[in-house]
Coordinates of C-alpha atoms in Angstrom, one line a residue:
M150 CA -37.0 -27.6 12.3
N151 CA -34.3 -29.5 10.3
D152 CA -35.1 -27.2 7.3
K153 CA -34.8 -24.1 9.3
L154 CA -31.5 -25.1 10.8
L155 CA -30.2 -26.1 7.5
S156 CA -31.5 -22.9 5.8
S157 CA -29.5 -20.8 8.5
F158 CA -26.5 -22.7 8.0
K159 CA -26.7 -21.9 4.3
K160 CA -27.3 -18.4 4.9
L161 CA -24.3 -18.3 7.3
V162 CA -22.0 -19.8 4.9
E163 CA -23.2 -17.4 2.1
R164 CA -22.6 -14.6 4.2
S165 CA -19.3 -15.9 5.5
S166 CA -18.1 -16.2 1.8
Q167 CA -19.2 -12.7 1.0
A168 CA -17.4 -11.4 4.1
D169 CA -14.3 -13.2 2.9
A170 CA -14.5 -11.7 -0.4
Q171 CA -14.8 -8.2 1.0
L172 CA -11.9 -8.8 3.4
E173 CA -9.8 -10.1 0.7
K174 CA -10.7 -7.1 -1.3
S175 CA -10.0 -4.7 1.3
A176 CA -6.6 -6.3 2.1
T177 CA -5.7 -6.2 -1.5
Q178 CA -6.4 -2.5 -1.7
F179 CA -4.5 -1.9 1.4
V180 CA -1.5 -3.8 0.4
E181 CA -1.6 -1.8 -3.2
A182 CA -1.7 1.4 -1.3
F183 CA 1.0 0.7 1.2
E184 CA 3.3 -0.6 -1.9
E185 CA 2.6 2.7 -3.8
K186 CA 3.4 4.6 -0.6
I187 CA 6.7 2.8 -0.3
K188 CA 7.5 3.4 -4.0
S189 CA 6.7 7.1 -3.7
H190 CA 8.8 7.3 -0.4
A191 CA 11.7 5.7 -2.2
A192 CA 11.4 8.0 -5.1
E193 CA 11.3 11.1 -2.9
E194 CA 14.4 9.8 -0.9
S195 CA 16.2 9.4 -4.2
R196 CA 15.2 13.0 -5.1
I197 CA 16.5 14.5 -2.0
K198 CA 19.8 12.4 -2.1
E199 CA 20.1 13.7 -5.8
R200 CA 19.7 17.3 -4.7
I201 CA 21.9 17.0 -1.7
S202 CA 24.6 15.6 -4.2
R203 CA 24.1 18.2 -6.7
G204 CA 24.3 20.9 -3.9
S205 CA 27.7 19.4 -2.6
R206 CA 29.0 19.5 -6.1
I207 CA 27.8 23.2 -6.7
S208 CA 29.4 24.0 -3.3
K209 CA 32.6 22.2 -4.0
H210 CA 32.9 24.2 -7.4
R211 CA 32.1 27.7 -5.6
F212 CA 35.1 27.1 -3.1
T213 CA 37.5 26.2 -5.8
I214 CA 36.7 29.0 -8.2

């Protein structure tokens, strides 16, 4: 009886460790994807601001010509 209980606990600990490793891997992938999304959003925001700035400079020159 004790051997079965001990064996069950060993299996539980093993599976728990595997689940922890998978959870850690998934969390790491999520964080990396989220960071990439933030970087791409910041880059897109920068491009939009640049286009707006360029457009306002062009418009300014049109009105002064």
